[in-house]
Amino acid sequence: MSPTRKSIVYIISAPSGSGKSTLVNELLRLVPGLDFSISYTTRLPRGSEQNGKQYHFVSREEFEQMIRDDEFLEHASVYGTNYYGTARRFLREAEQKGNDLLLDIDVQGAAQIKQKLPQAISIFVLPPDRKTLEWRLRKRGEDSDETIHRRLDAARREIENYDKYDYILINDKLEESSDSLQAIVLSERLQRSGAPISAEDKKVVELADRHRLANIRQRVPPILESFGNLPPSAHL
Ligand code: ADP
Ligand code: 5GP
């Protein structure tokens, strides 16, 4: 019998500018057997983006037809203007290849996936604080002042959802964050494989565990406060 196993679905969400694309690109370069789900969107391509690479760029009519044909695992209207969606076929294709699948989607999409696929692993990337996020958005040099302020305001709202995720990655030092993200992916694979865990593997699992919500949540309140949000205890 061939050793088939279900694909692990990893969800990664983050406010724009946190460093998610940088981390995802590193992860896909370094970890074999991980497919990236290329979302469909009705927004226009930015800068050097190419159709079929970062996104499948489609019209509103095409997107709405895909919704009617039930082609999406999840879809959402992000920032209230454009549709974004994850096509079911990416999961089918990953499964056929015996690969895992990475979804880069927003908070609403993550909630929909978690409902449909409770075994999916969700990771939220946080910036170290608001000032750093603003600096990274400016450094990228793609956005106007107005867009940067809009993104910072969206970030303030998005980060409130951190506690709906399995793992939190505070992207301070890039190399450390990249190692931790790889550890999360590998640790979940190890644990689902049921194979005995070597001493080397144990280090990977320990590194991943440091980023589990329960183990890292005490580091989040100062980040929320830097965005002007109330600390979590104030919501009780
Ligand atoms: P996102 O995909 O979350 O919008 P990017 O990956 O485009 O963010 O990163 C935004 C900017 O921040 C880029 O210029 C990137 O090189 C930089 N960056 C990402 N992570 C770090 C980090 N840990 N330290 C410093 N700069 C970073
Ligand atoms: P951007 O337009 O900056 O590329 O992405 C805006 C937001 O849309 C990001 O938070 C990104 O994670 C999210 N996004 C991208 N693809 C999808 C998708 O297929 N579904 C959902 N729900 N969100 C997505």
GROMACS .gro file of N, CA, C and O and ligand atoms in nm, residues 12-14 16 20 39-40 43 46 49 55 74-76 78-79 84-86 104-106 108-110 112 151 158, ligand 2:
model
  136
   12ILE      N    1  -0.130   3.136   0.641
   12ILE     CA    2  -0.050   3.243   0.699
   12ILE      C    3  -0.120   3.376   0.672
   12ILE      O    4  -0.163   3.404   0.562
   13SER      N    5  -0.136   3.455   0.779
   13SER     CA    6  -0.199   3.586   0.767
   13SER      C    7  -0.110   3.688   0.836
   13SER      O    8  -0.038   3.654   0.930
   14ALA      N    9  -0.121   3.812   0.791
   14ALA     CA   10  -0.043   3.919   0.853
   14ALA      C   11  -0.089   4.053   0.801
   14ALA      O   12  -0.135   4.060   0.687
   16SER      N   13  -0.039   4.392   0.615
   16SER     CA   14   0.050   4.427   0.505
   16SER      C   15   0.176   4.496   0.558
   16SER      O   16   0.167   4.584   0.644
   20LYS      N   17   0.545   3.919   0.554
   20LYS     CA   18   0.489   3.787   0.521
   20LYS      C   19   0.542   3.734   0.388
   20LYS      O   20   0.586   3.619   0.380
   39SER      N   21  -0.389   3.264  -0.527
   39SER     CA   22  -0.528   3.309  -0.514
   39SER      C   23  -0.578   3.376  -0.642
   39SER      O   24  -0.499   3.425  -0.723
   40TYR      N   25  -0.710   3.381  -0.652
   40TYR     CA   26  -0.775   3.460  -0.757
   40TYR      C   27  -0.811   3.594  -0.696
   40TYR      O   28  -0.849   3.601  -0.579
   43ARG      N   29  -0.849   4.247  -0.796
   43ARG     CA   30  -0.771   4.371  -0.799
   43ARG      C   31  -0.673   4.369  -0.915
   43ARG      O   32  -0.641   4.264  -0.969
   46ARG      N   33  -0.004   4.489  -0.938
   46ARG     CA   34   0.080   4.600  -0.890
   46ARG      C   35   0.222   4.579  -0.939
   46ARG      O   36   0.268   4.464  -0.942
   49GLU      N   37   0.403   4.248  -1.070
   49GLU     CA   38   0.322   4.127  -1.055
   49GLU      C   39   0.279   4.071  -1.190
   49GLU      O   40   0.247   4.147  -1.282
   55TYR      N   41  -0.081   3.612  -0.827
   55TYR     CA   42  -0.227   3.592  -0.827
   55TYR      C   43  -0.273   3.553  -0.966
   55TYR      O   44  -0.202   3.577  -1.064
   74GLU      N   45  -1.266   2.909  -0.015
   74GLU     CA   46  -1.308   3.027   0.060
   74GLU      C   47  -1.291   3.146  -0.032
   74GLU      O   48  -1.209   3.144  -0.123
   75HIS      N   49  -1.368   3.250  -0.004
   75HIS     CA   50  -1.344   3.376  -0.074
   75HIS      C   51  -1.393   3.489   0.015
   75HIS      O   52  -1.476   3.468   0.104
   76ALA      N   53  -1.337   3.606  -0.006
   76ALA     CA   54  -1.374   3.719   0.079
   76ALA      C   55  -1.355   3.848   0.002
   76ALA      O   56  -1.281   3.853  -0.096
   78VAL      N   57  -1.184   4.177   0.045
   78VAL     CA   58  -1.081   4.230   0.136
   78VAL      C   59  -1.073   4.382   0.118
   78VAL      O   60  -1.075   4.432   0.006
   79TYR      N   61  -1.064   4.454   0.228
   79TYR     CA   62  -1.065   4.601   0.231
   79TYR      C   63  -1.194   4.654   0.166
   79TYR      O   64  -1.198   4.766   0.115
   84TYR      N   65  -1.108   3.826  -0.321
   84TYR     CA   66  -0.991   3.738  -0.321
   84TYR      C   67  -1.044   3.598  -0.289
   84TYR      O   68  -1.132   3.583  -0.204
   85GLY      N   69  -0.989   3.495  -0.352
   85GLY     CA   70  -1.039   3.361  -0.321
   85GLY      C   71  -0.936   3.251  -0.345
   85GLY      O   72  -0.847   3.263  -0.429
   86THR      N   73  -0.951   3.144  -0.268
   86THR     CA   74  -0.866   3.025  -0.280
   86THR      C   75  -0.942   2.920  -0.359
   86THR      O   76  -1.049   2.876  -0.317
  104ASP      N   77  -0.185   3.202   0.165
  104ASP     CA   78  -0.158   3.336   0.217
  104ASP      C   79  -0.289   3.411   0.205
  104ASP      O   80  -0.325   3.459   0.097
  105ILE      N   81  -0.364   3.416   0.314
  105ILE     CA   82  -0.499   3.473   0.307
  105ILE      C   83  -0.527   3.562   0.429
  105ILE      O   84  -0.452   3.558   0.527
  106ASP      N   85  -0.633   3.640   0.421
  106ASP     CA   86  -0.660   3.734   0.530
  106ASP      C   87  -0.737   3.664   0.644
  106ASP      O   88  -0.764   3.544   0.639
  108GLN      N   89  -1.046   3.686   0.748
  108GLN     CA   90  -1.178   3.628   0.715
  108GLN      C   91  -1.162   3.494   0.646
  108GLN      O   92  -1.233   3.398   0.674
  109GLY      N   93  -1.067   3.487   0.552
  109GLY     CA   94  -1.041   3.362   0.479
  109GLY      C   95  -0.993   3.254   0.574
  109GLY      O   96  -1.034   3.138   0.564
  110ALA      N   97  -0.905   3.294   0.667
  110ALA     CA   98  -0.851   3.197   0.763
  110ALA      C   99  -0.964   3.136   0.846
  110ALA      O  100  -0.967   3.014   0.868
  112GLN      N  101  -1.277   3.101   0.758
  112GLN     CA  102  -1.356   3.010   0.672
  112GLN      C  103  -1.285   2.876   0.653
  112GLN      O  104  -1.347   2.770   0.658
  151ARG      N  105  -0.321   5.139   0.551
  151ARG     CA  106  -0.271   5.006   0.585
  151ARG      C  107  -0.241   4.995   0.736
  151ARG      O  108  -0.263   4.892   0.797
  158GLU      N  109  -0.666   4.432   1.219
  158GLU     CA  110  -0.633   4.292   1.190
  158GLU      C  111  -0.564   4.223   1.307
  158GLU      O  112  -0.593   4.107   1.338
  2385GP     P1  113  -0.276   4.228  -0.147
  2385GP     O1  114  -0.379   4.296  -0.231
  2385GP     O2  115  -0.193   4.327  -0.067
  2385GP     O3  116  -0.191   4.131  -0.225
  2385GP     O4  117  -0.351   4.138  -0.040
  2385GP     C1  118  -0.446   4.194   0.046
  2385GP     C2  119  -0.492   4.090   0.146
  2385GP     O5  120  -0.566   3.986   0.079
  2385GP     C3  121  -0.379   4.019   0.222
  2385GP     O6  122  -0.417   4.020   0.360
  2385GP     C4  123  -0.382   3.878   0.168
  2385GP     O7  124  -0.342   3.782   0.265
  2385GP     C5  125  -0.530   3.862   0.136
  2385GP     N1  126  -0.555   3.754   0.040
  2385GP     C6  127  -0.480   3.715  -0.066
  2385GP     N2  128  -0.535   3.610  -0.126
  2385GP     C7  129  -0.647   3.578  -0.057
  2385GP     C8  130  -0.747   3.476  -0.071
  2385GP     O8  131  -0.744   3.392  -0.160
  2385GP     N3  132  -0.847   3.478   0.020
  2385GP     C9  133  -0.856   3.569   0.120
  2385GP     N4  134  -0.956   3.559   0.206
  2385GP     N5  135  -0.763   3.665   0.137
  2385GP    C10  136  -0.660   3.671   0.049
   0.00000   0.00000   0.00000
